[in-house]
Amino acid sequence: MKFVSRHYKKIKIAYIKVAVLVAAIAALFLPYYQKLESTGDNQFTVYLNGEQVGVVDDVDRIDNCLIGARKIIAGDGGEIVLADSNVTYESCEVLWGEVDDDDVIISNMASVLRNSIRETLNRSYTVKINEYTVNLATTDEVLELLQASLGKYDPESQYTIGLVMDPERELNVLTTAIYAKEDEKDEEQAVIVNAGINSELANIFATVEPEAEKDFDDYDLGLKSIGFGDSVEVVEAYLQDFEITPLQTAIEEVTKEQEKEQIYEVVAGDTLSKIAMNNDLTLDRLIAMNDTIESENSIIRVGDELIITVPEPELSVERVEEVYYEEDYEADIIYIDNDDWYTTQTRTLQEPSAGHRIVVADVSYRNNEEVGREILKEEITYEAVPKQVERGTKIPPTYIKPISGGRQSSGFGYRKAPTKGASTYHQGVDWATPTGTAVMAASSGTVVKAGWGGGYGNVIYINHPDGTQTRYAHLSKVLVSPGQYVSQGQKIALSGNTGVSTGPHVHFEIVINGSRVNPLKYLN
């Protein structure tokens, strides 16, 4: 018993030492080791994109930690960061296990996400001008771009640009607003001047003494208003770096003049060459752009619409400037109608002479092109004398092709003589057609010649009411007589091969003011 008692004391002392050691270890490691409930898998090793990021005792903690990590890599900047985030975990059942704090897991996840970033989407702004779009980094850059377009025509920086919500759009679309920098100051001064008794006195004097007419010195010359001539829309977008255009590149693209198609309406006095020259086009280019123009000899009429190109920037600027100028001017032509004349007949009754005037006017521009002018004040130094023209009102006769079908075998103008005795300057048009084809009057009138005409063979001459004459030659048979009145389209002869001729055909001429002209320009 003494032996047992002696060893029992030693065992008891050793047990106490072990207990103290266990207590010390527990004090050090309890934050990391805890007793886990034995209810199945209760410890989860978490992996993000294949890398271990921590150990948890509850899978619900994983999503919260991932959200925290995403917030860290997103930061406070104006961008969206896209990164791969494939989360997996391994589970097991333990009695005691080590788990990590959320802060540790979040930090580990953030490190993995930084290495897994695929792309960063920056907050940016898309500017749409008609069909043109450009992406810029900030609203400040958007305003700089717009100001660059405006500044060309506002050298004194009298106006500033803002972005406002477009009231006509349901979505969050911005558009431009342009303000005069003096507006606020003027409004404050107006409030002071018109306040109280001053307002009442102003109303009284306005009714008693109307505003006097301005003198030339009273006008405030210069830029009166300015704005954009094209629709501008600005929307927020999230884009990658390569999709955002540098500001200077955008300014060059928007302000550089480029050729754009426009419609031009023909006015009195226009010719194809004149229209081409006034719009910096070659005649060939103008013809190529318009399917209705076959050649430089094609006829154009007042009111016809032609396609032309004009140099314009992507974003056009419209403005109104109040200007003073002196000029010589022409008075409007005075027309005196004569109902007995055709519209092709005119006579000048009075020659014009220029006058002189001084003017203040509002001139409207689109970019550098003047598009309108309103005279505000005008003082005549000496009057212009208007030109007076007597003109006919009757519509002149029209001309139709004298045969149906046929092949044009010779045109109007210089040619190689087709046979001995034929002219090298052809003064009409030939249509090859079988002998006996019906020949019709191109216009109504009176027959003045019907019979043999030398080298022309059998011919018919018809005088028309407007003073013109048509001629038909190389006929096989004449069906009318001199002095006979014929209607447009009436059968007057049969085609043939008489006179100096190389084959059966009809020769047709139109004579105006004693000169033969190209009939193709007058046929309907």
mmCIF file with all atom_site columns, C-alpha atoms in Angstrom, residues 153-352:
data_model
loop_
_atom_site.group_PDB
_atom_site.id
_atom_site.type_symbol
_atom_site.label_atom_id
_atom_site.label_alt_id
_atom_site.label_comp_id
_atom_site.label_asym_id
_atom_site.label_entity_id
_atom_site.label_seq_id
_atom_site.pdbx_PDB_ins_code
_atom_site.Cartn_x
_atom_site.Cartn_y
_atom_site.Cartn_z
_atom_site.occupancy
_atom_site.B_iso_or_equiv
_atom_site.pdbx_formal_charge
_atom_site.auth_seq_id
_atom_site.auth_comp_id
_atom_site.auth_asym_id
_atom_site.auth_atom_id
_atom_site.pdbx_PDB_model_num
ATOM 1   C CA . TYR A 1 153 ? -18.003 80.758  -84.492  1.00 0.00 ? 153 TYR A CA 1
ATOM 2   C CA . ASP A 1 154 ? -17.895 82.307  -81.009  1.00 0.00 ? 154 ASP A CA 1
ATOM 3   C CA . PRO A 1 155 ? -14.339 83.700  -80.786  1.00 0.00 ? 155 PRO A CA 1
ATOM 4   C CA . GLU A 1 156 ? -15.172 85.952  -77.816  1.00 0.00 ? 156 GLU A CA 1
ATOM 5   C CA . SER A 1 157 ? -16.663 83.041  -75.823  1.00 0.00 ? 157 SER A CA 1
ATOM 6   C CA . GLN A 1 158 ? -19.986 84.776  -75.280  1.00 0.00 ? 158 GLN A CA 1
ATOM 7   C CA . TYR A 1 159 ? -21.845 81.476  -74.923  1.00 0.00 ? 159 TYR A CA 1
ATOM 8   C CA . THR A 1 160 ? -21.379 78.381  -72.810  1.00 0.00 ? 160 THR A CA 1
ATOM 9   C CA . ILE A 1 161 ? -22.712 74.833  -73.155  1.00 0.00 ? 161 ILE A CA 1
ATOM 10  C CA . GLY A 1 162 ? -24.497 72.670  -70.594  1.00 0.00 ? 162 GLY A CA 1
ATOM 11  C CA . LEU A 1 163 ? -25.992 69.186  -70.596  1.00 0.00 ? 163 LEU A CA 1
ATOM 12  C CA . VAL A 1 164 ? -29.638 68.771  -69.591  1.00 0.00 ? 164 VAL A CA 1
ATOM 13  C CA . MET A 1 165 ? -32.142 65.929  -69.599  1.00 0.00 ? 165 MET A CA 1
ATOM 14  C CA . ASP A 1 166 ? -33.944 65.661  -72.928  1.00 0.00 ? 166 ASP A CA 1
ATOM 15  C CA . PRO A 1 167 ? -37.633 66.222  -72.076  1.00 0.00 ? 167 PRO A CA 1
ATOM 16  C CA . GLU A 1 168 ? -38.738 64.440  -75.251  1.00 0.00 ? 168 GLU A CA 1
ATOM 17  C CA . ARG A 1 169 ? -37.083 61.158  -74.284  1.00 0.00 ? 169 ARG A CA 1
ATOM 18  C CA . GLU A 1 170 ? -38.380 58.653  -71.735  1.00 0.00 ? 170 GLU A CA 1
ATOM 19  C CA . LEU A 1 171 ? -34.941 57.234  -70.960  1.00 0.00 ? 171 LEU A CA 1
ATOM 20  C CA . ASN A 1 172 ? -32.068 59.105  -69.329  1.00 0.00 ? 172 ASN A CA 1
ATOM 21  C CA . VAL A 1 173 ? -30.765 60.865  -72.411  1.00 0.00 ? 173 VAL A CA 1
ATOM 22  C CA . LEU A 1 174 ? -28.909 64.168  -72.158  1.00 0.00 ? 174 LEU A CA 1
ATOM 23  C CA . THR A 1 175 ? -28.969 66.903  -74.767  1.00 0.00 ? 175 THR A CA 1
ATOM 24  C CA . THR A 1 176 ? -27.345 70.314  -75.087  1.00 0.00 ? 176 THR A CA 1
ATOM 25  C CA . ALA A 1 177 ? -28.375 73.671  -73.690  1.00 0.00 ? 177 ALA A CA 1
ATOM 26  C CA . ILE A 1 178 ? -26.543 76.843  -74.751  1.00 0.00 ? 178 ILE A CA 1
ATOM 27  C CA . TYR A 1 179 ? -26.495 79.904  -72.510  1.00 0.00 ? 179 TYR A CA 1
ATOM 28  C CA . ALA A 1 180 ? -25.349 83.457  -73.066  1.00 0.00 ? 180 ALA A CA 1
ATOM 29  C CA . LYS A 1 181 ? -22.882 84.303  -70.290  1.00 0.00 ? 181 LYS A CA 1
ATOM 30  C CA . GLU A 1 182 ? -24.473 87.744  -69.838  1.00 0.00 ? 182 GLU A CA 1
ATOM 31  C CA . ASP A 1 183 ? -27.998 86.402  -69.349  1.00 0.00 ? 183 ASP A CA 1
ATOM 32  C CA . GLU A 1 184 ? -27.823 86.102  -65.563  1.00 0.00 ? 184 GLU A CA 1
ATOM 33  C CA . LYS A 1 185 ? -26.322 89.574  -65.128  1.00 0.00 ? 185 LYS A CA 1
ATOM 34  C CA . ASP A 1 186 ? -28.928 91.086  -67.446  1.00 0.00 ? 186 ASP A CA 1
ATOM 35  C CA . GLU A 1 187 ? -31.761 89.390  -65.562  1.00 0.00 ? 187 GLU A CA 1
ATOM 36  C CA . GLU A 1 188 ? -30.486 90.699  -62.209  1.00 0.00 ? 188 GLU A CA 1
ATOM 37  C CA . GLN A 1 189 ? -30.228 94.232  -63.567  1.00 0.00 ? 189 GLN A CA 1
ATOM 38  C CA . ALA A 1 190 ? -33.696 93.979  -65.089  1.00 0.00 ? 190 ALA A CA 1
ATOM 39  C CA . VAL A 1 191 ? -35.155 92.950  -61.722  1.00 0.00 ? 191 VAL A CA 1
ATOM 40  C CA . ILE A 1 192 ? -33.572 95.980  -60.028  1.00 0.00 ? 192 ILE A CA 1
ATOM 41  C CA . VAL A 1 193 ? -34.591 98.456  -62.737  1.00 0.00 ? 193 VAL A CA 1
ATOM 42  C CA . ASN A 1 194 ? -38.162 97.194  -63.056  1.00 0.00 ? 194 ASN A CA 1
ATOM 43  C CA . ALA A 1 195 ? -38.829 96.767  -59.347  1.00 0.00 ? 195 ALA A CA 1
ATOM 44  C CA . GLY A 1 196 ? -41.508 98.766  -57.545  1.00 0.00 ? 196 GLY A CA 1
ATOM 45  C CA . ILE A 1 197 ? -42.201 102.320 -58.730  1.00 0.00 ? 197 ILE A CA 1
ATOM 46  C CA . ASN A 1 198 ? -39.726 101.993 -61.600  1.00 0.00 ? 198 ASN A CA 1
ATOM 47  C CA . SER A 1 199 ? -41.886 99.270  -63.157  1.00 0.00 ? 199 SER A CA 1
ATOM 48  C CA . GLU A 1 200 ? -45.025 101.391 -62.897  1.00 0.00 ? 200 GLU A CA 1
ATOM 49  C CA . LEU A 1 201 ? -43.309 104.437 -64.408  1.00 0.00 ? 201 LEU A CA 1
ATOM 50  C CA . ALA A 1 202 ? -41.931 102.348 -67.275  1.00 0.00 ? 202 ALA A CA 1
ATOM 51  C CA . ASN A 1 203 ? -45.433 101.116 -68.113  1.00 0.00 ? 203 ASN A CA 1
ATOM 52  C CA . ILE A 1 204 ? -46.861 104.656 -68.042  1.00 0.00 ? 204 ILE A CA 1
ATOM 53  C CA . PHE A 1 205 ? -44.164 106.082 -70.310  1.00 0.00 ? 205 PHE A CA 1
ATOM 54  C CA . ALA A 1 206 ? -44.541 103.142 -72.707  1.00 0.00 ? 206 ALA A CA 1
ATOM 55  C CA . THR A 1 207 ? -48.223 103.965 -73.267  1.00 0.00 ? 207 THR A CA 1
ATOM 56  C CA . VAL A 1 208 ? -47.695 107.728 -73.531  1.00 0.00 ? 208 VAL A CA 1
ATOM 57  C CA . GLU A 1 209 ? -44.518 107.713 -75.622  1.00 0.00 ? 209 GLU A CA 1
ATOM 58  C CA . PRO A 1 210 ? -43.964 104.709 -77.919  1.00 0.00 ? 210 PRO A CA 1
ATOM 59  C CA . GLU A 1 211 ? -40.431 103.481 -78.439  1.00 0.00 ? 211 GLU A CA 1
ATOM 60  C CA . ALA A 1 212 ? -38.584 105.642 -80.958  1.00 0.00 ? 212 ALA A CA 1
ATOM 61  C CA . GLU A 1 213 ? -37.117 104.134 -84.102  1.00 0.00 ? 213 GLU A CA 1
ATOM 62  C CA . LYS A 1 214 ? -33.544 103.016 -83.639  1.00 0.00 ? 214 LYS A CA 1
ATOM 63  C CA . ASP A 1 215 ? -30.688 104.895 -85.216  1.00 0.00 ? 215 ASP A CA 1
ATOM 64  C CA . PHE A 1 216 ? -27.765 102.978 -86.723  1.00 0.00 ? 216 PHE A CA 1
ATOM 65  C CA . ASP A 1 217 ? -25.665 103.656 -83.606  1.00 0.00 ? 217 ASP A CA 1
ATOM 66  C CA . ASP A 1 218 ? -28.319 102.063 -81.388  1.00 0.00 ? 218 ASP A CA 1
ATOM 67  C CA . TYR A 1 219 ? -27.822 98.547  -82.716  1.00 0.00 ? 219 TYR A CA 1
ATOM 68  C CA . ASP A 1 220 ? -25.674 96.104  -80.783  1.00 0.00 ? 220 ASP A CA 1
ATOM 69  C CA . LEU A 1 221 ? -23.765 94.501  -83.627  1.00 0.00 ? 221 LEU A CA 1
ATOM 70  C CA . GLY A 1 222 ? -22.222 91.059  -83.394  1.00 0.00 ? 222 GLY A CA 1
ATOM 71  C CA . LEU A 1 223 ? -23.278 87.540  -82.503  1.00 0.00 ? 223 LEU A CA 1
ATOM 72  C CA . LYS A 1 224 ? -26.943 87.446  -81.392  1.00 0.00 ? 224 LYS A CA 1
ATOM 73  C CA . SER A 1 225 ? -27.626 83.734  -81.032  1.00 0.00 ? 225 SER A CA 1
ATOM 74  C CA . ILE A 1 226 ? -25.917 80.420  -81.659  1.00 0.00 ? 226 ILE A CA 1
ATOM 75  C CA . GLY A 1 227 ? -26.845 76.768  -81.491  1.00 0.00 ? 227 GLY A CA 1
ATOM 76  C CA . PHE A 1 228 ? -26.278 73.366  -83.009  1.00 0.00 ? 228 PHE A CA 1
ATOM 77  C CA . GLY A 1 229 ? -27.870 72.550  -86.339  1.00 0.00 ? 229 GLY A CA 1
ATOM 78  C CA . ASP A 1 230 ? -27.866 68.802  -85.644  1.00 0.00 ? 230 ASP A CA 1
ATOM 79  C CA . SER A 1 231 ? -29.428 66.669  -82.925  1.00 0.00 ? 231 SER A CA 1
ATOM 80  C CA . VAL A 1 232 ? -27.017 65.855  -80.086  1.00 0.00 ? 232 VAL A CA 1
ATOM 81  C CA . GLU A 1 233 ? -27.707 63.005  -77.634  1.00 0.00 ? 233 GLU A CA 1
ATOM 82  C CA . VAL A 1 234 ? -25.480 61.960  -74.735  1.00 0.00 ? 234 VAL A CA 1
ATOM 83  C CA . VAL A 1 235 ? -25.961 58.728  -72.781  1.00 0.00 ? 235 VAL A CA 1
ATOM 84  C CA . GLU A 1 236 ? -23.959 57.108  -69.989  1.00 0.00 ? 236 GLU A CA 1
ATOM 85  C CA . ALA A 1 237 ? -22.284 53.814  -70.881  1.00 0.00 ? 237 ALA A CA 1
ATOM 86  C CA . TYR A 1 238 ? -19.764 51.345  -69.428  1.00 0.00 ? 238 TYR A CA 1
ATOM 87  C CA . LEU A 1 239 ? -17.040 50.552  -71.940  1.00 0.00 ? 239 LEU A CA 1
ATOM 88  C CA . GLN A 1 240 ? -13.581 49.043  -72.177  1.00 0.00 ? 240 GLN A CA 1
ATOM 89  C CA . ASP A 1 241 ? -10.528 51.257  -72.526  1.00 0.00 ? 241 ASP A CA 1
ATOM 90  C CA . PHE A 1 242 ? -10.038 50.599  -76.251  1.00 0.00 ? 242 PHE A CA 1
ATOM 91  C CA . GLU A 1 243 ? -13.627 51.693  -76.973  1.00 0.00 ? 243 GLU A CA 1
ATOM 92  C CA . ILE A 1 244 ? -13.056 55.214  -75.609  1.00 0.00 ? 244 ILE A CA 1
ATOM 93  C CA . THR A 1 245 ? -11.802 57.818  -78.115  1.00 0.00 ? 245 THR A CA 1
ATOM 94  C CA . PRO A 1 246 ? -9.121  60.335  -77.048  1.00 0.00 ? 246 PRO A CA 1
ATOM 95  C CA . LEU A 1 247 ? -10.569 63.843  -76.801  1.00 0.00 ? 247 LEU A CA 1
ATOM 96  C CA . GLN A 1 248 ? -8.340  65.437  -79.465  1.00 0.00 ? 248 GLN A CA 1
ATOM 97  C CA . THR A 1 249 ? -9.166  62.671  -81.949  1.00 0.00 ? 249 THR A CA 1
ATOM 98  C CA . ALA A 1 250 ? -12.873 63.192  -81.311  1.00 0.00 ? 250 ALA A CA 1
ATOM 99  C CA . ILE A 1 251 ? -12.534 66.962  -81.810  1.00 0.00 ? 251 ILE A CA 1
ATOM 100 C CA . GLU A 1 252 ? -10.789 66.425  -85.153  1.00 0.00 ? 252 GLU A CA 1
ATOM 101 C CA . GLU A 1 253 ? -13.469 63.983  -86.318  1.00 0.00 ? 253 GLU A CA 1
ATOM 102 C CA . VAL A 1 254 ? -16.382 66.221  -85.316  1.00 0.00 ? 254 VAL A CA 1
ATOM 103 C CA . THR A 1 255 ? -15.041 69.560  -86.560  1.00 0.00 ? 255 THR A CA 1
ATOM 104 C CA . LYS A 1 256 ? -13.383 68.396  -89.809  1.00 0.00 ? 256 LYS A CA 1
ATOM 105 C CA . GLU A 1 257 ? -15.397 69.336  -92.886  1.00 0.00 ? 257 GLU A CA 1
ATOM 106 C CA . GLN A 1 258 ? -16.533 66.392  -94.991  1.00 0.00 ? 258 GLN A CA 1
ATOM 107 C CA . GLU A 1 259 ? -18.521 66.183  -98.206  1.00 0.00 ? 259 GLU A CA 1
ATOM 108 C CA . LYS A 1 260 ? -22.220 65.619  -97.553  1.00 0.00 ? 260 LYS A CA 1
ATOM 109 C CA . GLU A 1 261 ? -25.004 65.291  -100.083 1.00 0.00 ? 261 GLU A CA 1
ATOM 110 C CA . GLN A 1 262 ? -27.648 68.015  -100.267 1.00 0.00 ? 262 GLN A CA 1
ATOM 111 C CA . ILE A 1 263 ? -30.521 68.936  -102.567 1.00 0.00 ? 263 ILE A CA 1
ATOM 112 C CA . TYR A 1 264 ? -30.141 72.014  -104.764 1.00 0.00 ? 264 TYR A CA 1
ATOM 113 C CA . GLU A 1 265 ? -33.190 73.611  -106.417 1.00 0.00 ? 265 GLU A CA 1
ATOM 114 C CA . VAL A 1 266 ? -32.554 75.100  -109.853 1.00 0.00 ? 266 VAL A CA 1
ATOM 115 C CA . VAL A 1 267 ? -33.280 78.848  -110.111 1.00 0.00 ? 267 VAL A CA 1
ATOM 116 C CA . ALA A 1 268 ? -33.589 81.199  -113.073 1.00 0.00 ? 268 ALA A CA 1
ATOM 117 C CA . GLY A 1 269 ? -30.285 81.732  -114.858 1.00 0.00 ? 269 GLY A CA 1
ATOM 118 C CA . ASP A 1 270 ? -28.759 78.436  -113.709 1.00 0.00 ? 270 ASP A CA 1
ATOM 119 C CA . THR A 1 271 ? -26.760 76.202  -116.012 1.00 0.00 ? 271 THR A CA 1
ATOM 120 C CA . LEU A 1 272 ? -25.147 72.877  -115.202 1.00 0.00 ? 272 LEU A CA 1
ATOM 121 C CA . SER A 1 273 ? -21.668 74.382  -115.436 1.00 0.00 ? 273 SER A CA 1
ATOM 122 C CA . LYS A 1 274 ? -22.646 77.302  -113.199 1.00 0.00 ? 274 LYS A CA 1
ATOM 123 C CA . ILE A 1 275 ? -24.152 74.995  -110.556 1.00 0.00 ? 275 ILE A CA 1
ATOM 124 C CA . ALA A 1 276 ? -21.036 72.798  -110.623 1.00 0.00 ? 276 ALA A CA 1
ATOM 125 C CA . MET A 1 277 ? -18.672 75.766  -110.323 1.00 0.00 ? 277 MET A CA 1
ATOM 126 C CA . ASN A 1 278 ? -20.629 77.416  -107.476 1.00 0.00 ? 278 ASN A CA 1
ATOM 127 C CA . ASN A 1 279 ? -20.512 74.184  -105.468 1.00 0.00 ? 279 ASN A CA 1
ATOM 128 C CA . ASP A 1 280 ? -16.851 73.295  -106.129 1.00 0.00 ? 280 ASP A CA 1
ATOM 129 C CA . LEU A 1 281 ? -17.779 70.332  -108.324 1.00 0.00 ? 281 LEU A CA 1
ATOM 130 C CA . THR A 1 282 ? -16.583 69.288  -111.743 1.00 0.00 ? 282 THR A CA 1
ATOM 131 C CA . LEU A 1 283 ? -19.280 69.068  -114.382 1.00 0.00 ? 283 LEU A CA 1
ATOM 132 C CA . ASP A 1 284 ? -18.571 65.343  -114.811 1.00 0.00 ? 284 ASP A CA 1
ATOM 133 C CA . ARG A 1 285 ? -19.017 64.788  -111.061 1.00 0.00 ? 285 ARG A CA 1
ATOM 134 C CA . LEU A 1 286 ? -22.341 66.666  -111.037 1.00 0.00 ? 286 LEU A CA 1
ATOM 135 C CA . ILE A 1 287 ? -23.606 64.587  -113.966 1.00 0.00 ? 287 ILE A CA 1
ATOM 136 C CA . ALA A 1 288 ? -22.462 61.332  -112.316 1.00 0.00 ? 288 ALA A CA 1
ATOM 137 C CA . MET A 1 289 ? -24.305 62.183  -109.089 1.00 0.00 ? 289 MET A CA 1
ATOM 138 C CA . ASN A 1 290 ? -27.642 62.812  -110.844 1.00 0.00 ? 290 ASN A CA 1
ATOM 139 C CA . ASP A 1 291 ? -29.344 60.044  -112.828 1.00 0.00 ? 291 ASP A CA 1
ATOM 140 C CA . THR A 1 292 ? -31.685 62.598  -114.434 1.00 0.00 ? 292 THR A CA 1
ATOM 141 C CA . ILE A 1 293 ? -28.754 64.326  -116.185 1.00 0.00 ? 293 ILE A CA 1
ATOM 142 C CA . GLU A 1 294 ? -27.519 62.422  -119.223 1.00 0.00 ? 294 GLU A CA 1
ATOM 143 C CA . SER A 1 295 ? -24.881 64.861  -120.469 1.00 0.00 ? 295 SER A CA 1
ATOM 144 C CA . GLU A 1 296 ? -23.686 68.461  -120.287 1.00 0.00 ? 296 GLU A CA 1
ATOM 145 C CA . ASN A 1 297 ? -26.312 69.276  -122.928 1.00 0.00 ? 297 ASN A CA 1
ATOM 146 C CA . SER A 1 298 ? -29.244 68.043  -120.817 1.00 0.00 ? 298 SER A CA 1
ATOM 147 C CA . ILE A 1 299 ? -31.960 70.611  -120.210 1.00 0.00 ? 299 ILE A CA 1
ATOM 148 C CA . ILE A 1 300 ? -32.658 71.773  -116.651 1.00 0.00 ? 300 ILE A CA 1
ATOM 149 C CA . ARG A 1 301 ? -35.661 73.837  -115.624 1.00 0.00 ? 301 ARG A CA 1
ATOM 150 C CA . VAL A 1 302 ? -36.439 76.182  -112.749 1.00 0.00 ? 302 VAL A CA 1
ATOM 151 C CA . GLY A 1 303 ? -37.620 74.115  -109.788 1.00 0.00 ? 303 GLY A CA 1
ATOM 152 C CA . ASP A 1 304 ? -35.684 70.951  -110.733 1.00 0.00 ? 304 ASP A CA 1
ATOM 153 C CA . GLU A 1 305 ? -33.874 69.361  -107.777 1.00 0.00 ? 305 GLU A CA 1
ATOM 154 C CA . LEU A 1 306 ? -30.287 68.202  -108.165 1.00 0.00 ? 306 LEU A CA 1
ATOM 155 C CA . ILE A 1 307 ? -27.991 66.335  -105.797 1.00 0.00 ? 307 ILE A CA 1
ATOM 156 C CA . ILE A 1 308 ? -24.839 68.243  -104.900 1.00 0.00 ? 308 ILE A CA 1
ATOM 157 C CA . THR A 1 309 ? -22.156 67.813  -102.240 1.00 0.00 ? 309 THR A CA 1
ATOM 158 C CA . VAL A 1 310 ? -21.155 70.504  -99.785  1.00 0.00 ? 310 VAL A CA 1
ATOM 159 C CA . PRO A 1 311 ? -18.360 70.484  -97.186  1.00 0.00 ? 311 PRO A CA 1
ATOM 160 C CA . GLU A 1 312 ? -19.874 70.220  -93.684  1.00 0.00 ? 312 GLU A CA 1
ATOM 161 C CA . PRO A 1 313 ? -18.576 69.053  -90.287  1.00 0.00 ? 313 PRO A CA 1
ATOM 162 C CA . GLU A 1 314 ? -20.274 66.212  -88.404  1.00 0.00 ? 314 GLU A CA 1
ATOM 163 C CA . LEU A 1 315 ? -21.776 68.781  -86.015  1.00 0.00 ? 315 LEU A CA 1
ATOM 164 C CA . SER A 1 316 ? -23.071 71.900  -87.748  1.00 0.00 ? 316 SER A CA 1
ATOM 165 C CA . VAL A 1 317 ? -23.448 75.244  -85.991  1.00 0.00 ? 317 VAL A CA 1
ATOM 166 C CA . GLU A 1 318 ? -26.247 77.695  -86.752  1.00 0.00 ? 318 GLU A CA 1
ATOM 167 C CA . ARG A 1 319 ? -25.948 81.324  -85.713  1.00 0.00 ? 319 ARG A CA 1
ATOM 168 C CA . VAL A 1 320 ? -27.377 84.790  -86.269  1.00 0.00 ? 320 VAL A CA 1
ATOM 169 C CA . GLU A 1 321 ? -25.119 87.848  -86.492  1.00 0.00 ? 321 GLU A CA 1
ATOM 170 C CA . GLU A 1 322 ? -26.267 91.455  -86.520  1.00 0.00 ? 322 GLU A CA 1
ATOM 171 C CA . VAL A 1 323 ? -24.146 93.296  -89.114  1.00 0.00 ? 323 VAL A CA 1
ATOM 172 C CA . TYR A 1 324 ? -23.778 96.769  -90.616  1.00 0.00 ? 324 TYR A CA 1
ATOM 173 C CA . TYR A 1 325 ? -22.791 97.238  -94.251  1.00 0.00 ? 325 TYR A CA 1
ATOM 174 C CA . GLU A 1 326 ? -23.000 99.548  -97.248  1.00 0.00 ? 326 GLU A CA 1
ATOM 175 C CA . GLU A 1 327 ? -23.680 98.235  -100.733 1.00 0.00 ? 327 GLU A CA 1
ATOM 176 C CA . ASP A 1 328 ? -24.766 98.956  -104.252 1.00 0.00 ? 328 ASP A CA 1
ATOM 177 C CA . TYR A 1 329 ? -28.024 97.192  -104.961 1.00 0.00 ? 329 TYR A CA 1
ATOM 178 C CA . GLU A 1 330 ? -30.257 96.347  -107.884 1.00 0.00 ? 330 GLU A CA 1
ATOM 179 C CA . ALA A 1 331 ? -33.977 96.985  -107.846 1.00 0.00 ? 331 ALA A CA 1
ATOM 180 C CA . ASP A 1 332 ? -36.339 94.124  -108.637 1.00 0.00 ? 332 ASP A CA 1
ATOM 181 C CA . ILE A 1 333 ? -37.180 93.763  -112.322 1.00 0.00 ? 333 ILE A CA 1
ATOM 182 C CA . ILE A 1 334 ? -40.581 95.151  -113.297 1.00 0.00 ? 334 ILE A CA 1
ATOM 183 C CA . TYR A 1 335 ? -42.375 92.861  -115.748 1.00 0.00 ? 335 TYR A CA 1
ATOM 184 C CA . ILE A 1 336 ? -45.136 94.069  -118.046 1.00 0.00 ? 336 ILE A CA 1
ATOM 185 C CA . ASP A 1 337 ? -47.232 91.185  -119.376 1.00 0.00 ? 337 ASP A CA 1
ATOM 186 C CA . ASN A 1 338 ? -48.303 91.021  -123.034 1.00 0.00 ? 338 ASN A CA 1
ATOM 187 C CA . ASP A 1 339 ? -51.049 88.472  -123.612 1.00 0.00 ? 339 ASP A CA 1
ATOM 188 C CA . ASP A 1 340 ? -50.490 88.515  -127.386 1.00 0.00 ? 340 ASP A CA 1
ATOM 189 C CA . TRP A 1 341 ? -46.886 87.269  -127.080 1.00 0.00 ? 341 TRP A CA 1
ATOM 190 C CA . TYR A 1 342 ? -45.527 83.843  -126.288 1.00 0.00 ? 342 TYR A CA 1
ATOM 191 C CA . THR A 1 343 ? -43.445 83.360  -123.164 1.00 0.00 ? 343 THR A CA 1
ATOM 192 C CA . THR A 1 344 ? -40.381 83.047  -125.374 1.00 0.00 ? 344 THR A CA 1
ATOM 193 C CA . GLN A 1 345 ? -40.783 86.684  -126.470 1.00 0.00 ? 345 GLN A CA 1
ATOM 194 C CA . THR A 1 346 ? -39.413 89.560  -124.351 1.00 0.00 ? 346 THR A CA 1
ATOM 195 C CA . ARG A 1 347 ? -38.448 93.205  -124.882 1.00 0.00 ? 347 ARG A CA 1
ATOM 196 C CA . THR A 1 348 ? -36.490 95.513  -122.545 1.00 0.00 ? 348 THR A CA 1
ATOM 197 C CA . LEU A 1 349 ? -38.370 98.793  -122.033 1.00 0.00 ? 349 LEU A CA 1
ATOM 198 C CA . GLN A 1 350 ? -36.004 100.387 -119.486 1.00 0.00 ? 350 GLN A CA 1
ATOM 199 C CA . GLU A 1 351 ? -32.376 99.626  -118.636 1.00 0.00 ? 351 GLU A CA 1
ATOM 200 C CA . PRO A 1 352 ? -31.511 99.398  -114.928 1.00 0.00 ? 352 PRO A CA 1
#
